[in-house]
Protein backbone atom coordinates (compact mmCIF):
# COMPACT_ATOMS: atom_id res chain seq x y z
CA MET A 1 24.83 -33.32 1.34
CA GLY A 2 21.72 -31.95 -0.29
CA LEU A 3 18.40 -33.35 0.77
CA ASP A 4 17.29 -33.30 -2.86
CA THR A 5 19.77 -36.07 -3.63
CA VAL A 6 18.03 -39.12 -5.02
CA SER A 7 17.15 -41.59 -2.29
CA GLN A 8 18.25 -45.18 -2.69
CA SER A 9 14.74 -46.50 -2.01
CA ASP A 10 12.81 -48.28 -4.76
CA GLU A 11 9.80 -46.12 -3.98
CA ALA A 12 11.73 -42.89 -4.63
CA ARG A 13 13.28 -44.21 -7.83
CA GLU A 14 9.87 -45.32 -9.10
CA ALA A 15 8.30 -41.94 -8.32
CA MET A 16 11.15 -40.15 -10.10
CA GLU A 17 10.81 -42.39 -13.15
CA MET A 18 7.04 -41.83 -13.26
CA LEU A 19 7.69 -38.09 -13.25
CA LEU A 20 10.50 -37.93 -15.80
CA ALA A 21 9.86 -40.79 -18.23
CA PRO A 22 6.99 -39.04 -20.12
CA LEU A 23 9.05 -35.85 -20.44
CA ARG A 24 12.12 -37.68 -21.70
CA ALA A 25 10.01 -39.67 -24.16
CA ARG A 26 8.32 -36.52 -25.46
CA LEU A 27 11.69 -34.80 -25.82
CA LYS A 28 12.91 -37.72 -27.94
CA VAL A 29 9.78 -37.82 -30.10
CA LEU A 30 10.00 -34.11 -30.83
CA GLY A 31 13.72 -34.35 -31.49
CA ARG A 32 14.39 -31.40 -29.21
CA THR A 33 17.53 -30.67 -27.21
CA HIS A 34 17.96 -29.45 -23.66
CA GLU A 35 19.30 -26.22 -25.12
CA TYR A 36 16.12 -25.72 -27.18
CA VAL A 37 13.87 -26.35 -24.17
CA GLY A 38 16.00 -24.07 -22.02
CA ARG A 39 15.65 -21.20 -24.49
CA LYS A 40 11.92 -21.73 -24.72
CA ILE A 41 11.35 -21.62 -20.95
CA GLU A 42 14.13 -19.08 -20.31
CA TYR A 43 16.34 -21.37 -18.23
CA HIS A 44 19.91 -22.42 -18.92
CA GLN A 45 20.23 -25.78 -20.65
CA SER A 46 22.18 -27.10 -17.64
CA THR A 47 19.05 -26.51 -15.51
CA VAL A 48 16.99 -28.58 -17.95
CA SER A 49 19.63 -31.33 -18.05
CA ARG A 50 19.80 -31.47 -14.26
CA ALA A 51 16.01 -31.55 -13.95
CA LEU A 52 15.70 -34.48 -16.38
CA SER A 53 18.76 -36.35 -15.10
CA GLY A 54 16.98 -38.13 -12.24
CA ARG A 55 19.84 -37.35 -9.86
CA VAL A 56 17.84 -34.75 -7.95
CA LEU A 57 14.20 -33.88 -7.45
CA PRO A 58 13.72 -30.83 -9.69
CA SER A 59 11.77 -27.82 -8.51
CA ARG A 60 8.08 -27.77 -9.32
CA GLN A 61 8.49 -24.52 -11.24
CA VAL A 62 11.16 -25.92 -13.57
CA ILE A 63 9.49 -29.28 -14.18
CA MET A 64 6.13 -27.66 -14.95
CA ALA A 65 7.81 -25.26 -17.36
CA ILE A 66 9.51 -28.16 -19.14
CA ALA A 67 6.20 -30.06 -19.36
CA GLY A 68 4.53 -27.03 -20.90
CA ALA A 69 7.34 -26.51 -23.40
CA LEU A 70 7.03 -30.14 -24.52
CA ASP A 71 3.22 -30.04 -24.71
CA CYS A 72 2.92 -32.70 -22.01
CA ASP A 73 0.01 -32.96 -19.58
CA VAL A 74 0.98 -30.21 -17.14
CA GLU A 75 -1.68 -31.12 -14.58
CA GLU A 76 -0.62 -34.77 -14.50
CA THR A 77 3.04 -33.72 -14.28
CA GLY A 78 2.15 -31.59 -11.26
CA ARG A 79 0.44 -34.52 -9.54
CA ARG A 80 3.43 -36.78 -10.19
CA TRP A 81 5.82 -34.14 -8.90
CA SER A 82 3.76 -33.81 -5.68
CA THR A 83 3.87 -37.59 -5.18
CA ALA A 84 7.65 -37.63 -5.63
CA ALA A 85 8.09 -34.60 -3.36
CA ASP A 86 6.10 -36.26 -0.56
CA ILE A 87 8.33 -39.32 -0.76
CA TYR A 88 11.51 -37.27 -0.80
CA GLN A 89 10.43 -35.14 2.14
CA ALA A 90 9.60 -38.25 4.16
CA ARG A 91 12.94 -39.81 3.26
CA SER A 92 14.74 -36.58 4.11
CA ARG A 93 13.14 -36.44 7.56
CA GLU A 94 14.05 -40.07 8.16
CA ARG A 95 17.61 -39.47 7.01
CA ARG A 96 17.91 -36.40 9.23
CA VAL A 97 16.80 -38.38 12.30
CA GLN A 98 19.30 -41.12 11.48
CA GLN A 99 22.14 -38.64 11.01
CA GLU A 100 21.36 -36.86 14.25
CA ALA A 101 21.56 -40.25 15.95
CA GLY A 102 25.06 -40.72 14.50
CA TRP A 103 24.37 -42.89 11.45
CA PRO A 104 26.07 -41.89 8.20
CA PRO A 105 23.86 -40.82 5.29
CA PRO A 106 24.02 -42.69 1.96
CA ILE A 107 27.56 -42.07 0.69
CA LYS A 108 28.37 -42.70 -2.95
CA ASP A 109 31.71 -40.92 -3.38
CA TYR A 110 34.54 -39.27 -1.48
CA PRO A 111 33.13 -35.70 -1.48
CA GLU A 112 29.95 -37.07 0.09
CA LEU A 113 32.03 -38.69 2.83
CA LEU A 114 33.63 -35.32 3.60
CA ASP A 115 30.22 -33.62 3.54
CA ALA A 116 28.88 -36.20 5.98
CA LEU A 117 31.79 -35.70 8.39
CA GLN A 118 31.38 -31.93 8.17
CA TRP A 119 27.66 -32.29 8.91
CA LEU A 120 28.40 -34.53 11.90
CA LEU A 121 30.80 -31.96 13.35
CA HIS A 122 28.31 -29.16 12.72
CA ASN A 123 25.50 -31.14 14.33
CA ARG A 124 27.66 -31.81 17.40
CA ARG A 125 28.68 -28.12 17.40
CA LEU A 126 32.37 -28.97 17.21
CA SER A 127 34.77 -26.61 15.43
CA HIS A 128 38.07 -27.79 13.99
CA ARG A 129 39.84 -25.98 16.85
CA GLU A 130 37.70 -27.72 19.50
CA LEU A 131 38.26 -31.06 17.81
CA ALA A 132 42.04 -30.53 17.90
CA ASP A 133 41.87 -29.39 21.55
CA ARG A 134 40.07 -32.59 22.51
CA ASP A 135 42.47 -34.88 20.67
CA PRO A 136 46.11 -33.69 20.29
CA ALA A 137 46.57 -36.21 17.46
CA LEU A 138 44.07 -34.21 15.39
CA ARG A 139 45.94 -31.07 14.43
CA ARG A 140 43.63 -28.24 13.41
CA SER A 141 45.46 -27.60 10.12
CA THR A 142 45.35 -31.29 9.21
CA VAL A 143 41.65 -31.60 9.98
CA GLY A 144 40.93 -28.51 7.91
CA ALA A 145 43.00 -29.77 4.98
CA VAL A 146 41.26 -33.16 5.06
CA LEU A 147 37.73 -31.82 5.30
CA ARG A 148 38.22 -29.37 2.43
CA GLY A 149 39.64 -32.17 0.28
CA ALA A 150 43.27 -31.02 0.18
CA ARG A 151 44.41 -34.22 1.94
CA SER A 152 42.98 -37.71 2.19
CA ALA A 153 41.00 -38.74 5.26
CA ARG A 154 42.86 -41.60 6.90
CA ARG A 155 40.88 -44.35 8.62
CA ASP A 156 42.30 -43.45 12.03
CA MET A 157 41.22 -39.82 11.57
CA VAL A 158 37.66 -40.87 10.77
CA ILE A 159 37.63 -43.03 13.90
CA ALA A 160 38.95 -40.12 15.99
CA ILE A 161 36.30 -37.75 14.63
CA LEU A 162 33.58 -40.28 15.40
CA ARG A 163 34.92 -40.73 18.92
CA GLU A 164 34.99 -37.00 19.64
CA CYS A 165 31.47 -36.67 18.18
CA GLU A 166 30.38 -39.38 20.65
CA VAL A 167 29.49 -41.91 17.98
CA SER A 168 30.41 -45.07 19.87
CA ASP A 169 27.77 -47.63 18.91
CA SER A 170 29.60 -50.41 17.09
CA LEU A 171 26.99 -50.66 14.33
CA LYS A 172 27.14 -46.93 13.62
CA VAL A 173 30.93 -46.88 13.67
CA GLY A 174 30.93 -49.92 11.40
CA ALA A 175 28.63 -48.15 8.94
CA TRP A 176 30.96 -45.13 8.80
CA LEU A 177 34.04 -47.31 8.34
CA SER A 178 32.29 -49.31 5.64
CA ALA A 179 31.70 -46.04 3.79
CA TRP A 180 35.37 -45.14 4.28
CA GLU A 181 36.45 -48.52 2.89
CA ARG A 182 34.29 -47.94 -0.22
CA VAL A 183 35.39 -44.40 -1.03
CA GLY A 184 38.09 -43.20 1.39
CA ALA A 185 40.55 -46.04 0.86
CA LEU A 186 40.16 -45.70 -2.91
CA HIS A 187 40.78 -41.97 -2.67
CA MET A 188 43.96 -42.54 -0.66
CA ALA A 189 45.16 -45.10 -3.19
CA GLU A 190 44.46 -42.74 -6.08
CA CYS A 191 46.25 -39.86 -4.33
CA HIS A 192 49.24 -42.13 -3.72
CA ARG A 193 49.24 -43.20 -7.38
CA ARG A 194 49.19 -39.57 -8.52
CA GLN A 195 51.94 -38.67 -6.08
CA MET A 196 54.15 -41.48 -7.37
CA GLU A 197 53.36 -40.56 -10.97
CA GLY A 198 54.33 -36.96 -10.25
CA TYR A 199 57.55 -38.14 -8.62
CA ARG A 200 58.33 -40.35 -11.62
CA ARG A 201 57.71 -37.48 -14.03
CA ARG A 202 59.95 -35.18 -12.01
CA ARG A 203 62.73 -37.77 -12.05
CA VAL A 204 62.37 -38.25 -15.81
CA GLY A 205 62.32 -34.49 -16.30
CA GLU A 206 65.45 -34.08 -14.20
CA ALA A 207 67.19 -36.86 -16.14
CA VAL A 208 66.24 -35.29 -19.47
CA SER A 209 67.40 -31.86 -18.30
CA ALA A 210 70.70 -33.34 -17.12
CA ALA A 211 71.20 -35.12 -20.46
CA VAL A 212 70.49 -31.92 -22.39
CA GLU A 213 72.93 -29.99 -20.22
CA ARG A 214 75.63 -32.65 -20.76
CA ALA A 215 75.03 -32.48 -24.51
CA ARG A 216 75.45 -28.71 -24.45
CA GLN A 217 78.67 -28.98 -22.49
CA HIS A 218 79.94 -31.63 -24.90
CA ALA A 219 79.21 -29.29 -27.74
CA ARG A 220 81.14 -26.53 -25.99
CA GLY A 221 84.01 -28.90 -25.14
CA LEU A 222 83.42 -28.55 -21.39
CA TRP A 223 82.46 -32.16 -20.67
CA PRO A 224 84.92 -35.09 -20.84
CA ARG A 225 84.04 -37.55 -23.57
């Protein structure tokens, strides 16, 4: 999980809005597009879109280039970026300390849950092989498939990973399981829905194929009427 990810704190959101609001407003007034700005500052339009999205703290170089291209106050933009960067760095350090103590980071979706579990294993210096050696129920191939997103992370697997990473405090475990309930359970349900939909489509396809074959045999006089 990148440390440039927007913090959930009001202070961080306010600093980001102070930085980006003037640039967005100027972009609208000028009637310019991200593509136009990107060409002017020699960055891809996706870089401009990402910088102005508010999802991440953009680099100083990119945000200053955008400010210049839009004829905004570059010096003031630099000061606002520095304020936001200080807040983000402080939040990142705080988050790192919490993660090292076994707390989960802010988790908004299923990929972030997998990233957090991977980080926990890395921080505890546990490989997938070592994890499987410690707990026979955690097969190495299954752990690998889950953590790369090929299979859903079951609740009992998350609990087992936490146990082997020595995360035993009930509040910390509860925080991890709360994250799993928000995103992991939904992912499992969606995977199950897709699996059943695929099964239904295969059955329909097989039935259609069988009907077509019967019709062909009827036409050839090989099927009893």
